Coordinates of C-alpha atoms in Angstrom, one line a residue:
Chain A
X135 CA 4.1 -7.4 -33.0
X136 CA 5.4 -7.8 -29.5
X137 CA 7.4 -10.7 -28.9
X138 CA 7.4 -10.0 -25.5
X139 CA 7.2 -13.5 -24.0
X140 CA 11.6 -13.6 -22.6
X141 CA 11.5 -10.5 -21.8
X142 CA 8.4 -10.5 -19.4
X143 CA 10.0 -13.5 -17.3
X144 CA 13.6 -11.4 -16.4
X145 CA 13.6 -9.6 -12.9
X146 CA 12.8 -6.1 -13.8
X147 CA 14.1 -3.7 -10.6
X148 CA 11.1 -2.7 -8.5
X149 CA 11.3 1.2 -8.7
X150 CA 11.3 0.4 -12.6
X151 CA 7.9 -2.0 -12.1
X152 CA 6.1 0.7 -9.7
X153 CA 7.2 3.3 -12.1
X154 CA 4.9 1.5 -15.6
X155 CA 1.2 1.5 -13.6
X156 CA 1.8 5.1 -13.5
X157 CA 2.9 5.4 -17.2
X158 CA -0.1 3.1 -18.5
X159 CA -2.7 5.6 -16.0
X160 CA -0.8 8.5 -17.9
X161 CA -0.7 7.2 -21.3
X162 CA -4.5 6.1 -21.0
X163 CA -5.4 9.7 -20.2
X164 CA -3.2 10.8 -23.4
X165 CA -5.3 8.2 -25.4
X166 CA -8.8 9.8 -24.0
X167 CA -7.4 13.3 -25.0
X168 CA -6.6 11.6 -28.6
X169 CA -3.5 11.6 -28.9
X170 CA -1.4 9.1 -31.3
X171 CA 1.8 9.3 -30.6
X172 CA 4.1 10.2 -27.3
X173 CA 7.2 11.3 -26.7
X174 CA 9.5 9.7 -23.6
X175 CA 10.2 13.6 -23.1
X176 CA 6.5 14.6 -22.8
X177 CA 6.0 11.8 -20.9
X178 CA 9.0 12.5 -18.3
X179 CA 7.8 16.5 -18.4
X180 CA 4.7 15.1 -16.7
X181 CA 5.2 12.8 -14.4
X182 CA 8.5 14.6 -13.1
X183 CA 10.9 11.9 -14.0
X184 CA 14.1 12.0 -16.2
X185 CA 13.3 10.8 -19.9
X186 CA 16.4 8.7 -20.1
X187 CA 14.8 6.9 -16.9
X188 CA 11.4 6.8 -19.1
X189 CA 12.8 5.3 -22.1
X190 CA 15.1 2.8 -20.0
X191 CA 12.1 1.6 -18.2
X192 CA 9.9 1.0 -21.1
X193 CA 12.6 -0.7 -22.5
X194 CA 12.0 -3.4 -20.4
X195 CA 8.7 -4.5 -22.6
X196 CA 9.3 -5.3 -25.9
X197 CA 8.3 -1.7 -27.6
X198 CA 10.7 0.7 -28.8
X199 CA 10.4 4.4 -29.6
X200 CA 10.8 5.9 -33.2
X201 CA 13.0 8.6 -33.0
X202 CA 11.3 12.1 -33.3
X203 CA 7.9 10.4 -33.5
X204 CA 8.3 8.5 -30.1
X205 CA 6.1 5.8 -28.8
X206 CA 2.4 5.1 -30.5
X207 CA 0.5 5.3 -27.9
X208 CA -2.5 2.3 -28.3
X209 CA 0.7 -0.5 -29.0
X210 CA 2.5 0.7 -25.8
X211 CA -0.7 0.5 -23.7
X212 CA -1.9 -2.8 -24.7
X213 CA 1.6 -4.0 -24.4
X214 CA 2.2 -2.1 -20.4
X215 CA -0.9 -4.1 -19.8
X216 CA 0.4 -7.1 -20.3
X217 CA 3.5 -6.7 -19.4
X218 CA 2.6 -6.0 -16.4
X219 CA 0.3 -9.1 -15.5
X220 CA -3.1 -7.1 -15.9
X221 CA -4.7 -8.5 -19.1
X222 CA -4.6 -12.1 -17.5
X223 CA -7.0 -12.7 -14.5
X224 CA -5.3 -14.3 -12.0
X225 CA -7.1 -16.1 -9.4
X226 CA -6.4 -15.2 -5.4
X227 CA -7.4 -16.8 -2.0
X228 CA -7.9 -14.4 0.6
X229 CA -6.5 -15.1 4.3
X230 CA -8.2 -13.2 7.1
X231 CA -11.7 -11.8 6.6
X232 CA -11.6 -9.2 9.1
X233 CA -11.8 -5.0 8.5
X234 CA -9.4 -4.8 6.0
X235 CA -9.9 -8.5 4.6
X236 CA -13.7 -7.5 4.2
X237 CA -12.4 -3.8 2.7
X238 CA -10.4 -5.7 -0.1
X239 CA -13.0 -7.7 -1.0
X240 CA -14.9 -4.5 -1.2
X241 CA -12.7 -3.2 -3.8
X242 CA -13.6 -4.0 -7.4
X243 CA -10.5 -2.4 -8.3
X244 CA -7.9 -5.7 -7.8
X245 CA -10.0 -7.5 -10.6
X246 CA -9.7 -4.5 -13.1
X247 CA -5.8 -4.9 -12.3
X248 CA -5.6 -8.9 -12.6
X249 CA -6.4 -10.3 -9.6
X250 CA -9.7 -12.1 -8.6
X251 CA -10.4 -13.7 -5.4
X252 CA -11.9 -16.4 -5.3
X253 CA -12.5 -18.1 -1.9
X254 CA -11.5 -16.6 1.5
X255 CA -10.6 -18.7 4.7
X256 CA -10.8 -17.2 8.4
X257 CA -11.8 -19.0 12.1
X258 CA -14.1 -16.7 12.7
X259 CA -17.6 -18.3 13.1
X260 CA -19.5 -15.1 12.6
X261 CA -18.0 -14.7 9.2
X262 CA -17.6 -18.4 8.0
X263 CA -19.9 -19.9 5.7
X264 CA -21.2 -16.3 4.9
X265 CA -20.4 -14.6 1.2
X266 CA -19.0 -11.4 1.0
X267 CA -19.1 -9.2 -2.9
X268 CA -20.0 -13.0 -4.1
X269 CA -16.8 -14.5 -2.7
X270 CA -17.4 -17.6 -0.3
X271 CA -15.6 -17.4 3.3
X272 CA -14.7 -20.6 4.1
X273 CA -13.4 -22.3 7.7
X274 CA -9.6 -22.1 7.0
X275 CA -9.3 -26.3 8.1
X276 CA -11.0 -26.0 4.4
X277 CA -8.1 -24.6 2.7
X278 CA -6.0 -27.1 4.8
X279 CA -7.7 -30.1 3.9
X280 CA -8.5 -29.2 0.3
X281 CA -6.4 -26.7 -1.7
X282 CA -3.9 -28.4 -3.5
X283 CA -4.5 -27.3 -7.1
X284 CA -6.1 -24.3 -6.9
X285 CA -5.1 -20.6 -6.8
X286 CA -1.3 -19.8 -6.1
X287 CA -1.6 -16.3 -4.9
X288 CA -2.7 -15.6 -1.1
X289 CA -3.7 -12.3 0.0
X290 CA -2.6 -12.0 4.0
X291 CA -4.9 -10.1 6.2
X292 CA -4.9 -12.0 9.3
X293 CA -3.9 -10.3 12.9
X294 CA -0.6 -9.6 13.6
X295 CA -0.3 -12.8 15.7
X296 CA -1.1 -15.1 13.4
X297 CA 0.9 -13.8 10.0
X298 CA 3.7 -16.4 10.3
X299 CA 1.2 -18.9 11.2
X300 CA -1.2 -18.4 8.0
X301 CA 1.7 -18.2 6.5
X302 CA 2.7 -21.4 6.6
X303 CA -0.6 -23.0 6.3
X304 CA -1.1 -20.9 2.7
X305 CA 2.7 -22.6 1.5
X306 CA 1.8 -25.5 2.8
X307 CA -1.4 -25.6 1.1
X308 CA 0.3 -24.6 -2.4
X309 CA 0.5 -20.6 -2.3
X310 CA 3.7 -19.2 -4.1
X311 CA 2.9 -15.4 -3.8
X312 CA 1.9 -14.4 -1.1
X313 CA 0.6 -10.2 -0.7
X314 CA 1.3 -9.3 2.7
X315 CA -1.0 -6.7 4.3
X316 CA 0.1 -7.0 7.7
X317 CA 2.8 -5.1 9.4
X318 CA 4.8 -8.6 10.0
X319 CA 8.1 -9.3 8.2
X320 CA 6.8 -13.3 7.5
X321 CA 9.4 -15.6 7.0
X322 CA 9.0 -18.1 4.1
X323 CA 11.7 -20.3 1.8
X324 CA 13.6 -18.5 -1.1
X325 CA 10.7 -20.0 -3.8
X326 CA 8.0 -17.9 -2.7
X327 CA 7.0 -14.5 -3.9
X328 CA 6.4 -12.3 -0.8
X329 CA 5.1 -8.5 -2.2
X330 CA 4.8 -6.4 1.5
X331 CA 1.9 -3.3 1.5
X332 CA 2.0 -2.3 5.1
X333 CA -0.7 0.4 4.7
X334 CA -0.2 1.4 8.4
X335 CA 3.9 2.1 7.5
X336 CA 2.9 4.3 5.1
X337 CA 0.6 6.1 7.1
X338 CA 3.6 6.5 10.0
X339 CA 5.5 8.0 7.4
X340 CA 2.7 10.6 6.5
X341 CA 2.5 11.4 10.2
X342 CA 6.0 12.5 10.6
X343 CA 6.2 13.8 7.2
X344 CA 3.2 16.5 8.8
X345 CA 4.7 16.9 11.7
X346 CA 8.3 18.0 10.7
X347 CA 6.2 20.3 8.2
X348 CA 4.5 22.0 10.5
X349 CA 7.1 22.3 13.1
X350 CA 9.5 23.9 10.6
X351 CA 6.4 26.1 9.5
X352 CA 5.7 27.9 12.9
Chain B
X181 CA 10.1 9.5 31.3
X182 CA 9.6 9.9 27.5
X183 CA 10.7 13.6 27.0
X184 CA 10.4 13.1 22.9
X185 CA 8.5 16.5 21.5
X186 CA 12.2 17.7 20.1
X187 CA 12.6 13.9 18.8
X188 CA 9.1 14.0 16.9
X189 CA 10.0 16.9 15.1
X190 CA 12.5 15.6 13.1
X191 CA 12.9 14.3 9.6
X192 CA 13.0 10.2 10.3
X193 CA 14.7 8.1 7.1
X194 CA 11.3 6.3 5.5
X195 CA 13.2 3.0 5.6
X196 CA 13.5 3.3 9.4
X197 CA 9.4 4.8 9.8
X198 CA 8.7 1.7 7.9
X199 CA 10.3 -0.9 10.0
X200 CA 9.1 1.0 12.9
X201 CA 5.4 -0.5 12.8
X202 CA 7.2 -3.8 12.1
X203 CA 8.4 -3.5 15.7
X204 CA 5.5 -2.4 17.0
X205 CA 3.6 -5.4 15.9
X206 CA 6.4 -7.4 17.5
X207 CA 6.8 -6.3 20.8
X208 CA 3.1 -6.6 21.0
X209 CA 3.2 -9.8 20.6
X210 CA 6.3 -10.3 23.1
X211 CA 4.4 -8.3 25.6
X212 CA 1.5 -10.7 25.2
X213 CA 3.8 -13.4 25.8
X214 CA 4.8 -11.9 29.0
X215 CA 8.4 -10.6 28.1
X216 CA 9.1 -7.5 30.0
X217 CA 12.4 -6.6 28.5
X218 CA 13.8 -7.4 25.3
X219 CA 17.1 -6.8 23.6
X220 CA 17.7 -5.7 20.0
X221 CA 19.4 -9.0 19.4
X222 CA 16.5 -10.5 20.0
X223 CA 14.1 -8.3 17.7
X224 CA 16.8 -8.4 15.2
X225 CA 16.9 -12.6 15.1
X226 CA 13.0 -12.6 14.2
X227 CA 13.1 -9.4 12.5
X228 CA 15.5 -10.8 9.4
X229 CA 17.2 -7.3 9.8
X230 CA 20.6 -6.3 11.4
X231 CA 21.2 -5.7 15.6
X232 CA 22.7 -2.5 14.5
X233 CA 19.9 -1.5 12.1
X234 CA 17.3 -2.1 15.7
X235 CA 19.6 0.0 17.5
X236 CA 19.7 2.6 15.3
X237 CA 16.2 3.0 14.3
X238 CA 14.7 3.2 17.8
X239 CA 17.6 5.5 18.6
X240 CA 15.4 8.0 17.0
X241 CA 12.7 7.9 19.6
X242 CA 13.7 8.8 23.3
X243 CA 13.8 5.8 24.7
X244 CA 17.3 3.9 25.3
X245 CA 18.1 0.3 26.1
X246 CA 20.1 -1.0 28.6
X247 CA 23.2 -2.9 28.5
X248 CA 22.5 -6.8 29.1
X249 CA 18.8 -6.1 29.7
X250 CA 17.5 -4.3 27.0
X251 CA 14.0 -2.5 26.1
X252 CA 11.7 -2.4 28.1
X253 CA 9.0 -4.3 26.1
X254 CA 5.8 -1.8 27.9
X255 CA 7.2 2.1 27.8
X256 CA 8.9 1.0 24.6
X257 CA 5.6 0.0 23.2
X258 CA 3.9 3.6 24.3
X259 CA 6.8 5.5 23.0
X260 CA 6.5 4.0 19.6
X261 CA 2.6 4.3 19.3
X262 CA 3.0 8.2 20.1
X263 CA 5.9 8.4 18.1
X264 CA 4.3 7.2 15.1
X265 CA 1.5 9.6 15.7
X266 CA -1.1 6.0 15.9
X267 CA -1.9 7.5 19.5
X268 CA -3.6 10.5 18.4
X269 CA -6.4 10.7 16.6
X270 CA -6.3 12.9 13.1
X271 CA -9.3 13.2 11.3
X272 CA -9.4 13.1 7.4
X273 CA -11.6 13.4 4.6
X274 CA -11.7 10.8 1.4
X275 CA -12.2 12.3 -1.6
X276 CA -13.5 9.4 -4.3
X277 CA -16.0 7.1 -2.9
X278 CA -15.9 4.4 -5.7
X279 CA -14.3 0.8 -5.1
X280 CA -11.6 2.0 -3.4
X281 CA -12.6 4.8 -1.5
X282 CA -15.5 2.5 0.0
X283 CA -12.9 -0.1 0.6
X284 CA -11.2 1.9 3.0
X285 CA -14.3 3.4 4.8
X286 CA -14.8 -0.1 5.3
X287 CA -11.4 -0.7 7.0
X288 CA -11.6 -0.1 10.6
X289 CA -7.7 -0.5 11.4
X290 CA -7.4 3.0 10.2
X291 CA -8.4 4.3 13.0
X292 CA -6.9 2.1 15.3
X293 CA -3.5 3.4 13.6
X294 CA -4.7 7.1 14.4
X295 CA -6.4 8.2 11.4
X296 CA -10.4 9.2 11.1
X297 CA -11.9 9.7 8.5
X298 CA -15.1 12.4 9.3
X299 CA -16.4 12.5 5.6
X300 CA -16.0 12.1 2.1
X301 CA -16.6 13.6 -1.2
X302 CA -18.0 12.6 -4.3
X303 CA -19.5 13.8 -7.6
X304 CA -22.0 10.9 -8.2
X305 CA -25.4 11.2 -7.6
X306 CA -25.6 7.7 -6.6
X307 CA -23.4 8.4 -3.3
X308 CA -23.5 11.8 -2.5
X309 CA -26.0 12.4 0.2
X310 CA -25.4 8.7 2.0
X311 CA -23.3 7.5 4.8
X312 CA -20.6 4.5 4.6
X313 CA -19.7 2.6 8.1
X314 CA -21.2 6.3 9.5
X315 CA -18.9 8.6 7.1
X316 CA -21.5 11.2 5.2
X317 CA -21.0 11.3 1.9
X318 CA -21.0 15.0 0.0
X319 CA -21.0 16.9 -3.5
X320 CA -17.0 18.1 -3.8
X321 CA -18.6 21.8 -4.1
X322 CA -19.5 21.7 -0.4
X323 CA -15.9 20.7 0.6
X324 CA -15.5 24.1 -1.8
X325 CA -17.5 25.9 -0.4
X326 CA -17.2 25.3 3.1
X327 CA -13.7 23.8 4.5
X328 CA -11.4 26.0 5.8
X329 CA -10.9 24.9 8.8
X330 CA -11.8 21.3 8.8
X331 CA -9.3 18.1 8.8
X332 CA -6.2 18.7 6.7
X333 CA -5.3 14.9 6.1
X334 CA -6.8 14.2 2.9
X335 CA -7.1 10.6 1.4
X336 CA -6.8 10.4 -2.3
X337 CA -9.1 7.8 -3.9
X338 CA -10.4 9.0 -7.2
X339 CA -10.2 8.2 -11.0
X340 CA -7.3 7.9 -12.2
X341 CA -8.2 11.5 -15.0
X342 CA -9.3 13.5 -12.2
X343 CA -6.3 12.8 -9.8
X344 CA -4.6 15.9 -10.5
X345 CA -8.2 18.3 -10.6
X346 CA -8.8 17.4 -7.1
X347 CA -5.3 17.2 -5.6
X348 CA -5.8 21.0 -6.4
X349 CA -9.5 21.4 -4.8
X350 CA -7.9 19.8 -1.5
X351 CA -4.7 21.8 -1.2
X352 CA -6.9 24.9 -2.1
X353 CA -9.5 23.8 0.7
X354 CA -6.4 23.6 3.3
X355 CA -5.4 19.6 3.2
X356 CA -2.1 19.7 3.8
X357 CA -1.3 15.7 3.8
X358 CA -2.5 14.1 0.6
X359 CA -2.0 9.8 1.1
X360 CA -2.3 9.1 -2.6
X361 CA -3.5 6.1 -3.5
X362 CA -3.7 6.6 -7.3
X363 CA -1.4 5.2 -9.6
X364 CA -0.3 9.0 -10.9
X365 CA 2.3 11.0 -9.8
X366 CA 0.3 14.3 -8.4
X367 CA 2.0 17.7 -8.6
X368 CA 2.1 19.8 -5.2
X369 CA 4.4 22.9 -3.7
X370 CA 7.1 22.1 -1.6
X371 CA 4.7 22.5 2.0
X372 CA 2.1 19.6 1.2
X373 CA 3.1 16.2 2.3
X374 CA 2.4 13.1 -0.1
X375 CA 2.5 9.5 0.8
X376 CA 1.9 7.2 -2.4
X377 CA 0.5 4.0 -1.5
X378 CA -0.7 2.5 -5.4
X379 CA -2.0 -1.0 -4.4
X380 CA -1.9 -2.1 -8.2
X381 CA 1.8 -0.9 -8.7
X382 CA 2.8 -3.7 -5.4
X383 CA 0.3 -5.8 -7.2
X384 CA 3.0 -5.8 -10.8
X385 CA 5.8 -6.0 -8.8
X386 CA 4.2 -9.3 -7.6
X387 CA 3.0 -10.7 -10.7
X388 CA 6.4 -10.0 -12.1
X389 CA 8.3 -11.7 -9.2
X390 CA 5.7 -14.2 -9.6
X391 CA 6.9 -15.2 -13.6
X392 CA 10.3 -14.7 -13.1
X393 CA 10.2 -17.5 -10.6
X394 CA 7.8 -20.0 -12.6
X395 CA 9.8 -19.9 -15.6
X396 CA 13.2 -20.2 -13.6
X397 CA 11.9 -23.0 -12.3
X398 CA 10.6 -24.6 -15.2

């Protein structure tokens, strides 16, 4: 039985944290294919990783390998799952319903992995009081005036001028997490969880990724 | 004048491309604000990140500051945009049009940040044949059949257990970009560029923070 309740609430390194949704995708592909039992070495074969870095990364959840049998692979799962926050739904505002706002709500995808929103707030009279994938877009003086006890994760999606702004009507309104979208470092006290996913950085990095490429290639 | 075609070519740290769309979105708003010259001090300050570290990373495009006066907040604006590639336009295809996939069809900041998606491929019957915000929507066996000489960006958006199956129908078809945004580590030859964005893996590094500091604080 996992007893995996003190060891889910230490700070496990982020490379460690990015590596396990990777491991559960793999080891849920494993299961289809039927397999029972997994090795950290056939594991690490396949995703191109060390397997010492495998096996110290999964030693962060409470399962342990047997030695030449390796890990059983339904226990680990389950236990990956919830190690990693995804077999508990947590609930999510949404700030900013504008293209990529609207194309998160679009994406059934969060829910599958934990996260379900539940309201959205913009200023945006075109958008407010309209319902979007069944979640309600509200006028964002609602969030001021009423959120005090509801969800604690914000999703930020507002423009660039406004990120900071949002950003302290979300703490102010209760929000402890906050998932950044926008390319805006925000500022915020020391208690609050800020995860950044600037898709657009990502994308600069592909660009000169391709062009160094096929510079070096002609 | 910008003479940066040598500059572009070269291999930029990722920490530094990151940060660079971080500076874009700030000088914007300086310019908006009517600043005509800003100094790295300054972006530094409301950046969170080191004078040096500003220096250093625009260093890599061809535009210099000045001693006591700065950037200039307008050509250093236009030097950034092309030197992130967001002022040309590259066209891609999407390949998985399920939550995600439509998601991001959905987002129209893409192209804003240079990137166009033309179409996207699918296997179910359900999508294949229909169009999403304009995109049309094929059966993978025409991008088989018919790609050669098409886009060669290639947005990766499909089931996890197929992931590796189509990374090999793109890079056969010519893509020679792949922005992953499945959670499994895809296998390629050295000459085809991946960016890894896996929403879900910022999404445990979040709940994780997210724990650590409720039961700290408990």
């Amino acid at each position: 039985m996992p007893t995996g309740n003190k060891k889910k609430n230490q700070l496990v390194p982020e490379p460690a944290l990015r590596r396990m949704p990777c491991y559960l995708s793999y080891l849920k592909l494993a299961q289809k294919e039927g397999m029972k039992h997994i090795s950290s070495t056939f594991i690490a074969r396949d995703m191109g990783v060390d397997p010492t870095q495998v096996t110290k990364d999964l030693s962060y959840t409470s399962i342990v390998g047997k030695t030449r049998v390796g890990y059983e692979v339904e226990p680990l799962i389950e236990e990956l799952e919830s190690f990693l926050g995804f077999t508990v739904v947590d609930e999510a505002y949404l700030f900013g319903v504008g293209s990529l706002g609207t194309a998160l709500l679009h994406d059934h995808g969060l829910k599958q992995f934990g996260l379900k929103v539940i309201a959205a707030f913009d200023v945006n009279p075109e958008v407010v009081g309209k319902t979007i994938e069944g979640v309600p877009i509200y006028h964002i003086d609602e969030f001021k005036n009423k959120n005090r006890t509801g969800a604690i994760i914000g999703i930020l999606t507002v423009p660039v001028g406004n990120s900071q702004e949002v950003t302290s009507i979300m703490v102010e309104g209760g929000i402890k997490a906050i998932w950044n979208f926008t390319p805006v470092t925000i500022k915020v006290d020391d208690d609050i969880v800020v995860q950044n996913t600037s898709l657009y950085a990502h994308l600069a990095v592909m660009f000169n990724r391709l062009k160094v490429k096929s510079s070096s290639s002609k």
